[in-house]
Amino acid sequence: MSPVGLLIVSHSVRLAEGVVELAEQMAPSVPLVAAGGTDDGGVGTSFEKVMKGIAEADQGAGVVVIADLGSAIMTAESVLEFLDDEQRSRVRLADAAIAEGAVAAAVAAESGAGLDAVVRAAEEAVPGAEPEEAPEVAEPSESAVLTLSNRTGLHARPAAVLAGRLSQLDAEVTINGVDAQSVMALMALGAKKGEQLVVEAWGAEAAKAVRLVREQVERGFGEV
Amino acid sequence: MGGVTVTALDAAWADRWLRECARVLAERREELIELDRAIGDGDHGENMDRGFRAVVAKLDEGPSESVAAALKLAAMTLMGKVGGAAGPLYGTAFLRASVAAGDRDKLDGPAVEAVLAAARDGIVARGKAEPGDKTMVDAWSPAVKAAATPADGEAALEAAASAAEAGAQATKPLVARKGRASYLGSRSVGHLDPGAISTAYILRAAVTAAVSEISAGDVE
């Protein structure tokens, strides 16, 4: 099954294309479509571009739409009102920040997440938000202290790999206290080569989760 | 004997209404641009003019078969051709109005109210604005209220247009809470809302289309 697609709706042609460019680095197999500007490329949004964009991004698994300012959202909603019920059932409009949301959604889609999970990833990627406190629960069932050895540390691609794979496991995982299933939270750590990562996991697949992080860190995310 | 003839609010009226919208909005293009430049992005006049010119181009292909068909044609065209918030807002308004018009040959007083109420509800649903937010809802909302009283269609339209004009003027002292103008906060005070003004023009055009001046020579 092809991954969930993403449609980026912006008032600006270049902004929409730029967000797609940013997101596709992390998600090469996700259908990413830009619908920026009016029909003639001016500032504004186009009903027709959004309509076509949804059809293009929907390869069977549905589409998550992320829009910038209010009227882009209204245009997207109007298009939704026009779709037939069958197609509309596969389209979600995320209430998300356009750049952060698109990157997080693309990573989630790349890792095989379903429509609702991709929407959640987009909506939870809030710029400037404090990382959530790790839940005050019992001792983690699994933990490890690892040292980053790859040259660039925990930058975007490794963060995407970790968050994407961990989100498929039945486990709560934190790295240095932040949600390891959130690519934005991992990137925000800014962990560099030589730094230590404290990995803690809870849940049925906690051991598997810690093993996954250990393997990735030890092989330097394939960058060593 | 010269005078004023009130025409039936039928398909031909709906076509005349849309053409009159295009004429007035072309005439008011610069004014709406100036109003929008003060508190928005300055494109409202241009967008409305472009959108309704496209509507007229569609009407030139042939007369509408019903009021509902004319309103739907306007909805589809405005959605596609008007950039900015006005496209989906007016597009939704005309689309919901078209549904409310249903299969009626012509609109009477209660039907005018139903059509205007459906348009307003569509705008409220799409834009999430309430009365007092300094948006086109401040023209639509009193218009619907005013249309409830008169018995016949033309009087209902007249009451709605007058109430929309008053409502639009009353946006001047308000603080914008929706759309691009809301980023200005209190700096939006003292300016008319361009969407409320264009709404007033559109509703006045509906009256103009219903009332045709005829010369003495045309009367038996």
Short mmCIF file of C-alpha atoms in Angstrom, two decimals:
data_model
loop_
_atom_site.label_atom_id
_atom_site.label_comp_id
_atom_site.label_asym_id
_atom_site.label_seq_id
_atom_site.Cartn_x
_atom_site.Cartn_y
_atom_site.Cartn_z
CA MET A 1 0.00 0.00 0.00
CA SER A 2 1.34 3.42 -0.91
CA PRO A 3 1.80 5.83 1.99
CA VAL A 4 -0.67 8.53 2.96
CA GLY A 5 -0.17 11.58 0.73
CA LEU A 6 0.33 15.18 1.77
CA LEU A 7 -1.05 18.31 0.13
CA ILE A 8 0.53 21.63 1.11
CA VAL A 9 -1.79 24.59 0.50
CA SER A 10 -0.20 28.01 0.77
CA HIS A 11 -0.91 31.54 -0.41
CA SER A 12 2.53 31.51 -1.98
CA VAL A 13 3.69 29.24 -4.80
CA ARG A 14 7.22 29.29 -3.45
CA LEU A 15 6.22 28.65 0.15
CA ALA A 16 4.20 25.57 -0.82
CA GLU A 17 7.03 24.27 -2.99
CA GLY A 18 9.59 25.00 -0.28
CA VAL A 19 7.64 23.08 2.34
CA VAL A 20 7.35 20.14 -0.07
CA GLU A 21 11.11 20.33 -0.71
CA LEU A 22 11.78 20.26 3.03
CA ALA A 23 9.42 17.39 3.71
CA GLU A 24 10.51 15.19 0.81
CA GLN A 25 14.05 15.00 2.16
CA MET A 26 12.65 13.01 5.07
CA ALA A 27 10.04 11.10 3.14
CA PRO A 28 11.14 10.06 -0.35
CA SER A 29 8.24 7.69 -0.96
CA VAL A 30 5.38 9.90 0.29
CA PRO A 31 3.26 11.58 -2.41
CA LEU A 32 3.89 15.26 -1.63
CA VAL A 33 2.04 17.86 -3.64
CA ALA A 34 2.23 21.67 -3.50
CA ALA A 35 -0.85 23.79 -4.16
CA GLY A 36 0.44 27.33 -3.75
CA GLY A 37 -0.86 30.62 -5.15
CA THR A 38 -3.76 31.45 -7.40
CA ASP A 39 -4.40 29.96 -10.86
CA ASP A 40 -2.10 32.54 -12.42
CA GLY A 41 0.59 32.14 -9.76
CA GLY A 42 -0.24 35.24 -7.72
CA VAL A 43 -0.57 35.41 -3.93
CA GLY A 44 -3.75 33.64 -2.84
CA THR A 45 -5.17 30.18 -3.07
CA SER A 46 -6.82 28.30 -5.90
CA PHE A 47 -9.83 26.04 -5.58
CA GLU A 48 -8.78 24.25 -8.74
CA LYS A 49 -5.16 23.67 -7.66
CA VAL A 50 -6.34 22.24 -4.34
CA MET A 51 -8.91 20.02 -6.08
CA LYS A 52 -6.27 18.66 -8.48
CA GLY A 53 -3.70 18.41 -5.71
CA ILE A 54 -5.92 16.15 -3.63
CA ALA A 55 -6.46 13.82 -6.59
CA GLU A 56 -2.72 13.72 -7.24
CA ALA A 57 -1.68 13.12 -3.62
CA ASP A 58 -4.32 10.48 -2.98
CA GLN A 59 -2.85 7.21 -4.14
CA GLY A 60 -5.35 5.11 -2.27
CA ALA A 61 -4.30 5.66 1.34
CA GLY A 62 -5.77 9.16 1.51
CA VAL A 63 -4.42 12.67 1.88
CA VAL A 64 -3.63 14.97 4.76
CA VAL A 65 -3.99 18.64 3.83
CA ILE A 66 -1.90 21.25 5.63
CA ALA A 67 -2.64 24.90 4.90
CA ASP A 68 -1.11 28.20 5.94
CA LEU A 69 -3.40 31.19 6.58
CA GLY A 70 -7.15 31.24 7.21
CA SER A 71 -8.35 31.59 3.65
CA ALA A 72 -6.16 28.69 2.50
CA ILE A 73 -7.99 26.60 5.09
CA MET A 74 -11.34 27.92 3.81
CA THR A 75 -10.42 27.04 0.23
CA ALA A 76 -9.45 23.53 1.33
CA GLU A 77 -12.72 23.17 3.24
CA SER A 78 -14.69 24.32 0.20
CA VAL A 79 -12.96 21.70 -1.94
CA LEU A 80 -13.84 19.06 0.65
CA GLU A 81 -17.48 20.12 0.43
CA PHE A 82 -17.33 19.47 -3.33
CA LEU A 83 -15.75 16.02 -3.21
CA ASP A 84 -17.95 12.95 -3.40
CA ASP A 85 -18.43 11.12 -0.10
CA GLU A 86 -16.15 8.27 -1.05
CA GLN A 87 -13.16 10.51 -1.78
CA ARG A 88 -13.91 12.89 1.09
CA SER A 89 -13.67 9.99 3.52
CA ARG A 90 -9.96 9.75 2.68
CA VAL A 91 -9.10 13.43 3.11
CA ARG A 92 -8.24 15.12 6.40
CA LEU A 93 -7.49 18.76 7.05
CA ALA A 94 -4.85 19.08 9.75
CA ASP A 95 -4.83 21.99 12.19
CA ALA A 96 -1.07 22.33 12.02
CA ALA A 97 1.81 24.75 11.56
CA ILE A 98 2.68 24.44 7.90
CA ALA A 99 6.43 23.72 8.01
CA GLU A 100 6.71 21.79 11.27
CA GLY A 101 3.45 19.97 10.64
CA ALA A 102 4.40 18.97 7.11
CA VAL A 103 7.77 17.56 8.16
CA ALA A 104 6.28 15.60 11.05
CA ALA A 105 3.40 14.34 8.91
CA ALA A 106 5.74 13.32 6.10
CA VAL A 107 7.88 11.32 8.51
CA ALA A 108 4.85 9.62 9.97
CA ALA A 109 3.52 8.80 6.50
CA GLU A 110 6.92 7.49 5.43
CA SER A 111 6.93 5.13 8.40
CA GLY A 112 3.60 3.71 7.25
CA ALA A 113 1.28 5.50 9.65
CA GLY A 114 -2.42 5.64 8.77
CA LEU A 115 -4.47 8.73 7.98
CA ASP A 116 -5.40 9.59 11.58
CA ALA A 117 -1.87 9.01 12.87
CA VAL A 118 -0.44 11.29 10.17
CA VAL A 119 -2.91 14.02 11.13
CA ARG A 120 -1.92 13.62 14.77
CA ALA A 121 1.78 13.86 13.91
CA ALA A 122 1.11 17.09 12.01
CA GLU A 123 -1.00 18.63 14.76
CA GLU A 124 1.37 17.72 17.56
CA ALA A 125 4.31 19.39 15.86
CA VAL A 126 3.85 22.76 17.47
CA PRO A 127 6.63 25.31 16.95
CA GLY A 128 8.28 26.54 20.12
CA ALA A 129 6.25 24.30 22.40
CA GLU A 130 8.03 22.96 25.44
CA PRO A 131 8.66 19.27 25.06
CA GLU A 132 6.17 17.41 27.16
CA GLU A 133 7.36 16.11 30.48
CA ALA A 134 7.93 12.39 30.49
CA PRO A 135 4.96 10.80 32.19
CA GLU A 136 5.37 10.29 35.93
CA VAL A 137 4.87 6.59 35.81
CA ALA A 138 6.63 3.54 37.02
CA GLU A 139 10.30 2.93 36.37
CA PRO A 140 10.91 2.27 32.68
CA SER A 141 10.80 -1.39 31.85
CA GLU A 142 13.85 -0.98 29.64
CA SER A 143 16.57 1.62 29.46
CA ALA A 144 19.99 2.24 28.00
CA VAL A 145 22.63 4.93 27.92
CA LEU A 146 24.16 5.28 24.47
CA THR A 147 26.78 7.55 22.97
CA LEU A 148 26.30 9.15 19.60
CA SER A 149 29.19 8.34 17.31
CA ASN A 150 28.09 9.55 13.91
CA ARG A 151 29.61 12.80 12.71
CA THR A 152 26.48 14.91 12.58
CA GLY A 153 24.72 13.57 15.66
CA LEU A 154 20.96 13.33 15.97
CA HIS A 155 20.05 15.61 13.06
CA ALA A 156 16.92 15.50 10.95
CA ARG A 157 17.39 12.22 9.10
CA PRO A 158 18.36 10.09 12.12
CA ALA A 159 15.59 11.72 14.13
CA ALA A 160 13.15 10.83 11.37
CA VAL A 161 14.39 7.25 11.24
CA LEU A 162 14.05 6.81 15.01
CA ALA A 163 10.69 8.51 15.37
CA GLY A 164 9.28 6.75 12.35
CA ARG A 165 10.30 3.26 13.42
CA LEU A 166 9.53 3.73 17.11
CA SER A 167 6.03 4.96 16.33
CA GLN A 168 5.27 1.56 14.85
CA LEU A 169 6.01 -0.19 18.14
CA ASP A 170 3.68 -0.75 21.05
CA ALA A 171 5.84 1.17 23.49
CA GLU A 172 6.29 4.60 25.01
CA VAL A 173 9.85 5.69 24.43
CA THR A 174 11.73 8.74 25.61
CA ILE A 175 15.22 9.89 24.71
CA ASN A 176 16.72 12.38 27.16
CA GLY A 177 13.22 12.85 28.52
CA VAL A 178 11.47 13.79 25.28
CA ASP A 179 9.03 11.75 23.22
CA ALA A 180 11.20 9.64 20.92
CA GLN A 181 8.23 9.05 18.59
CA SER A 182 8.22 12.75 17.73
CA VAL A 183 10.73 13.77 15.09
CA MET A 184 10.46 17.42 16.11
CA ALA A 185 11.16 16.65 19.77
CA LEU A 186 14.22 14.59 18.84
CA MET A 187 15.54 17.28 16.53
CA ALA A 188 15.00 19.86 19.25
CA LEU A 189 17.42 17.95 21.50
CA GLY A 190 20.21 19.00 19.13
CA ALA A 191 22.33 16.06 20.34
CA LYS A 192 25.78 16.07 18.75
CA LYS A 193 28.56 13.53 18.24
CA GLY A 194 29.92 12.26 21.55
CA GLU A 195 26.79 13.17 23.52
CA GLN A 196 24.95 10.63 25.59
CA LEU A 197 21.40 9.56 24.96
CA VAL A 198 19.34 8.19 27.81
CA VAL A 199 16.74 5.89 26.30
CA GLU A 200 13.81 4.76 28.44
CA ALA A 201 10.89 2.67 27.32
CA TRP A 202 7.61 1.42 28.71
CA GLY A 203 5.10 -1.03 27.33
CA ALA A 204 4.83 -4.38 25.59
CA GLU A 205 7.56 -3.73 23.05
CA ALA A 206 9.84 -1.67 25.30
CA ALA A 207 12.76 -4.05 24.90
CA LYS A 208 12.42 -4.04 21.15
CA ALA A 209 12.32 -0.24 21.15
CA VAL A 210 15.51 0.13 23.16
CA ARG A 211 17.21 -2.50 20.98
CA LEU A 212 16.18 -0.57 17.88
CA VAL A 213 17.65 2.68 19.19
CA ARG A 214 20.83 0.90 20.30
CA GLU A 215 21.34 -0.67 16.88
CA GLN A 216 20.79 2.59 15.07
CA VAL A 217 23.09 4.57 17.34
CA GLU A 218 25.83 1.89 17.25
CA ARG A 219 25.84 1.80 13.48
CA GLY A 220 25.79 5.58 13.38
CA PHE A 221 22.48 5.60 11.49
CA GLY A 222 24.42 4.24 8.53
CA GLU A 223 26.51 7.39 8.39
CA VAL A 224 29.78 6.11 9.88
CA MET B 1 -46.54 57.64 -17.31
CA GLY B 2 -43.07 56.62 -16.12
CA GLY B 3 -42.55 54.26 -13.26
CA VAL B 4 -40.93 51.37 -11.64
CA THR B 5 -41.81 47.81 -12.43
CA VAL B 6 -41.10 45.07 -10.02
CA THR B 7 -40.18 41.88 -11.78
CA ALA B 8 -40.64 38.34 -10.58
CA LEU B 9 -37.63 36.93 -8.75
CA ASP B 10 -37.14 34.20 -11.33
CA ALA B 11 -34.24 32.75 -13.31
CA ALA B 12 -33.99 35.85 -15.50
CA TRP B 13 -33.83 37.99 -12.37
CA ALA B 14 -31.05 35.82 -10.94
CA ASP B 15 -29.03 36.26 -14.14
CA ARG B 16 -29.64 40.04 -14.05
CA TRP B 17 -28.59 40.06 -10.39
CA LEU B 18 -25.25 38.42 -11.15
CA ARG B 19 -24.62 40.75 -14.10
CA GLU B 20 -25.49 43.74 -11.92
CA CYS B 21 -23.04 42.45 -9.27
CA ALA B 22 -20.34 42.37 -11.95
CA ARG B 23 -21.18 45.91 -13.10
CA VAL B 24 -21.19 47.38 -9.59
CA LEU B 25 -18.11 45.54 -8.40
CA ALA B 26 -16.19 46.66 -11.49
CA GLU B 27 -17.25 50.21 -10.69
CA ARG B 28 -16.29 49.83 -7.02
CA ARG B 29 -13.05 47.96 -7.70
CA GLU B 30 -10.71 50.76 -6.61
CA GLU B 31 -12.80 51.62 -3.55
CA LEU B 32 -12.70 48.01 -2.32
CA ILE B 33 -8.97 47.81 -3.03
CA GLU B 34 -8.42 50.93 -0.91
CA LEU B 35 -10.57 49.61 1.96
CA ASP B 36 -8.75 46.29 1.91
CA ARG B 37 -5.34 47.96 1.66
CA ALA B 38 -6.05 49.73 4.96
CA ILE B 39 -6.64 46.55 6.98
CA GLY B 40 -5.96 43.55 4.73
CA ASP B 41 -3.89 42.58 1.73
CA GLY B 42 -5.44 44.97 -0.76
CA ASP B 43 -6.77 42.47 -3.25
CA HIS B 44 -10.49 42.37 -2.46
CA GLY B 45 -11.60 44.77 -5.20
CA GLU B 46 -9.52 43.06 -7.83
CA ASN B 47 -10.62 39.59 -6.75
CA MET B 48 -14.33 40.42 -6.73
CA ASP B 49 -14.11 42.14 -10.10
CA ARG B 50 -12.24 39.18 -11.62
CA GLY B 51 -14.64 36.66 -10.08
CA PHE B 52 -17.83 38.30 -11.28
CA ARG B 53 -16.39 39.01 -14.71
CA ALA B 54 -15.87 35.26 -14.97
CA VAL B 55 -19.48 34.72 -13.85
CA VAL B 56 -20.71 37.01 -16.63
CA ALA B 57 -18.58 35.13 -19.18
CA LYS B 58 -20.37 31.92 -18.12
CA LEU B 59 -23.80 33.62 -18.28
CA ASP B 60 -23.02 34.76 -21.83
CA GLU B 61 -23.07 31.11 -22.86
CA GLY B 62 -26.81 31.02 -22.26
CA PRO B 63 -29.53 31.96 -19.79
CA SER B 64 -29.90 30.00 -16.57
CA GLU B 65 -32.73 27.50 -16.35
CA SER B 66 -33.61 28.32 -12.75
CA VAL B 67 -32.69 30.57 -9.84
CA ALA B 68 -30.85 27.62 -8.29
CA ALA B 69 -28.86 27.02 -11.48
CA ALA B 70 -27.79 30.66 -11.69
CA LEU B 71 -26.69 30.71 -8.06
CA LYS B 72 -24.78 27.45 -8.47
CA LEU B 73 -23.02 28.75 -11.55
CA ALA B 74 -21.94 31.78 -9.52
CA ALA B 75 -20.77 29.55 -6.66
CA MET B 76 -18.60 27.32 -8.85
CA THR B 77 -17.09 30.25 -10.71
CA LEU B 78 -16.35 32.36 -7.63
CA MET B 79 -14.70 29.42 -5.85
CA GLY B 80 -12.36 28.97 -8.77
CA LYS B 81 -11.66 32.56 -9.78
CA VAL B 82 -11.63 34.70 -6.64
CA GLY B 83 -8.38 34.35 -4.72
CA GLY B 84 -8.28 35.11 -1.03
CA ALA B 85 -10.96 34.49 1.56
CA ALA B 86 -13.76 35.98 -0.56
CA GLY B 87 -13.66 33.02 -2.99
CA PRO B 88 -14.58 30.25 -0.58
CA LEU B 89 -16.82 32.55 1.46
CA TYR B 90 -18.96 33.89 -1.39
CA GLY B 91 -18.68 30.55 -3.19
CA THR B 92 -20.11 28.77 -0.18
CA ALA B 93 -22.78 31.48 0.24
CA PHE B 94 -24.04 31.12 -3.35
CA LEU B 95 -23.82 27.34 -3.19
CA ARG B 96 -25.93 27.11 -0.03
CA ALA B 97 -28.30 29.74 -1.45
CA SER B 98 -28.70 27.61 -4.57
CA VAL B 99 -29.64 24.59 -2.46
CA ALA B 100 -32.14 26.71 -0.50
CA ALA B 101 -33.70 28.02 -3.72
CA GLY B 102 -34.39 24.42 -4.66
CA ASP B 103 -36.74 23.86 -7.58
CA ARG B 104 -38.71 27.10 -7.12
CA ASP B 105 -39.52 28.95 -10.36
CA LYS B 106 -39.38 32.24 -8.47
CA LEU B 107 -38.73 33.49 -4.97
CA ASP B 108 -41.40 35.01 -2.73
CA GLY B 109 -40.73 36.78 0.59
CA PRO B 110 -40.20 33.69 2.73
CA ALA B 111 -38.03 32.16 0.00
CA VAL B 112 -35.83 35.27 -0.13
CA GLU B 113 -35.34 34.99 3.61
CA ALA B 114 -34.55 31.27 3.33
CA VAL B 115 -32.03 31.85 0.55
CA LEU B 116 -30.28 34.70 2.38
CA ALA B 117 -30.25 32.76 5.64
CA ALA B 118 -28.67 29.76 3.91
CA ALA B 119 -26.02 32.02 2.39
CA ARG B 120 -25.25 33.58 5.76
CA ASP B 121 -25.10 30.19 7.47
CA GLY B 122 -22.64 29.01 4.84
CA ILE B 123 -20.42 32.03 5.44
CA VAL B 124 -20.57 31.55 9.20
CA ALA B 125 -19.73 27.85 8.85
CA ARG B 126 -16.84 28.52 6.50
CA GLY B 127 -15.35 31.60 8.16
CA LYS B 128 -16.24 30.84 11.78
CA ALA B 129 -16.93 34.54 12.35
CA GLU B 130 -19.64 35.94 14.61
CA PRO B 131 -21.45 39.26 14.49
CA GLY B 132 -19.11 41.97 15.78
CA ASP B 133 -15.93 40.37 14.42
CA LYS B 134 -15.72 43.05 11.69
CA THR B 135 -16.39 40.73 8.77
CA MET B 136 -19.01 40.27 6.06
CA VAL B 137 -21.13 38.52 8.70
CA ASP B 138 -21.84 42.01 10.07
CA ALA B 139 -23.65 42.79 6.81
CA TRP B 140 -25.25 39.37 6.24
CA SER B 141 -26.60 38.94 9.73
CA PRO B 142 -28.79 42.09 9.87
CA ALA B 143 -29.77 41.48 6.23
CA VAL B 144 -31.27 38.09 7.06
CA LYS B 145 -33.03 39.52 10.10
CA ALA B 146 -34.54 42.36 8.03
CA ALA B 147 -35.69 40.01 5.27
CA ALA B 148 -37.89 38.12 7.73
CA THR B 149 -40.61 40.75 8.02
CA PRO B 150 -41.81 41.79 4.54
CA ALA B 151 -44.29 39.58 2.74
CA ASP B 152 -43.16 39.88 -0.85
CA GLY B 153 -39.80 39.04 -2.36
CA GLU B 154 -38.79 42.45 -3.65
CA ALA B 155 -39.58 44.15 -0.32
CA ALA B 156 -37.61 41.46 1.50
CA LEU B 157 -34.62 42.10 -0.77
CA GLU B 158 -34.94 45.86 -0.27
CA ALA B 159 -35.04 45.45 3.51
CA ALA B 160 -32.06 43.09 3.39
CA ALA B 161 -29.98 45.42 1.22
CA SER B 162 -30.66 48.42 3.46
CA ALA B 163 -29.83 46.45 6.60
CA ALA B 164 -26.63 45.15 4.98
CA GLU B 165 -25.59 48.72 4.13
CA ALA B 166 -26.18 49.85 7.73
CA GLY B 167 -24.40 46.76 9.04
CA ALA B 168 -21.42 47.37 6.77
CA GLN B 169 -21.12 51.01 7.90
CA ALA B 170 -21.29 49.81 11.51
CA THR B 171 -18.09 47.78 11.07
CA LYS B 172 -16.02 50.98 11.20
CA PRO B 173 -15.49 51.21 14.99
CA LEU B 174 -15.03 47.46 15.46
CA VAL B 175 -11.79 45.60 16.20
CA ALA B 176 -11.18 42.87 13.61
CA ARG B 177 -11.14 39.42 15.12
CA LYS B 178 -11.03 37.30 11.95
CA GLY B 179 -8.95 37.18 8.81
CA ARG B 180 -5.81 39.10 7.91
CA ALA B 181 -7.14 42.27 9.57
CA SER B 182 -7.17 40.53 12.96
CA TYR B 183 -3.35 40.68 12.97
CA LEU B 184 -3.69 44.46 13.18
CA GLY B 185 -5.77 44.31 16.36
CA SER B 186 -6.87 47.78 17.49
CA ARG B 187 -5.27 49.37 14.40
CA SER B 188 -8.23 47.99 12.43
CA VAL B 189 -10.55 50.40 14.26
CA GLY B 190 -11.78 53.30 12.12
CA HIS B 191 -11.82 51.36 8.85
CA LEU B 192 -14.78 49.77 7.10
CA ASP B 193 -14.61 46.04 6.50
CA PRO B 194 -14.26 45.50 2.73
CA GLY B 195 -16.13 42.18 2.81
CA ALA B 196 -19.12 43.75 4.56
CA ILE B 197 -19.12 46.55 1.97
CA SER B 198 -18.99 44.13 -0.98
CA THR B 199 -21.85 42.18 0.61
CA ALA B 200 -23.91 45.37 0.76
CA TYR B 201 -23.20 45.99 -2.95
CA ILE B 202 -24.17 42.43 -3.86
CA LEU B 203 -27.48 42.63 -1.98
CA ARG B 204 -28.25 46.09 -3.41
CA ALA B 205 -27.61 44.62 -6.87
CA ALA B 206 -30.33 42.04 -6.17
CA VAL B 207 -32.80 44.89 -5.63
CA THR B 208 -31.67 46.76 -8.73
CA ALA B 209 -32.16 43.59 -10.77
CA ALA B 210 -35.69 43.22 -9.41
CA VAL B 211 -36.71 46.79 -10.12
CA SER B 212 -36.60 47.98 -13.68
CA GLU B 213 -37.17 51.57 -14.61
CA ILE B 214 -39.44 51.83 -17.62
CA SER B 215 -40.15 54.89 -19.69
CA ALA B 216 -43.63 56.26 -20.38
CA GLY B 217 -43.47 55.03 -23.95
CA ASP B 218 -43.26 51.45 -22.78
CA VAL B 219 -46.48 51.69 -20.79
CA GLU B 220 -49.84 51.10 -22.37
#
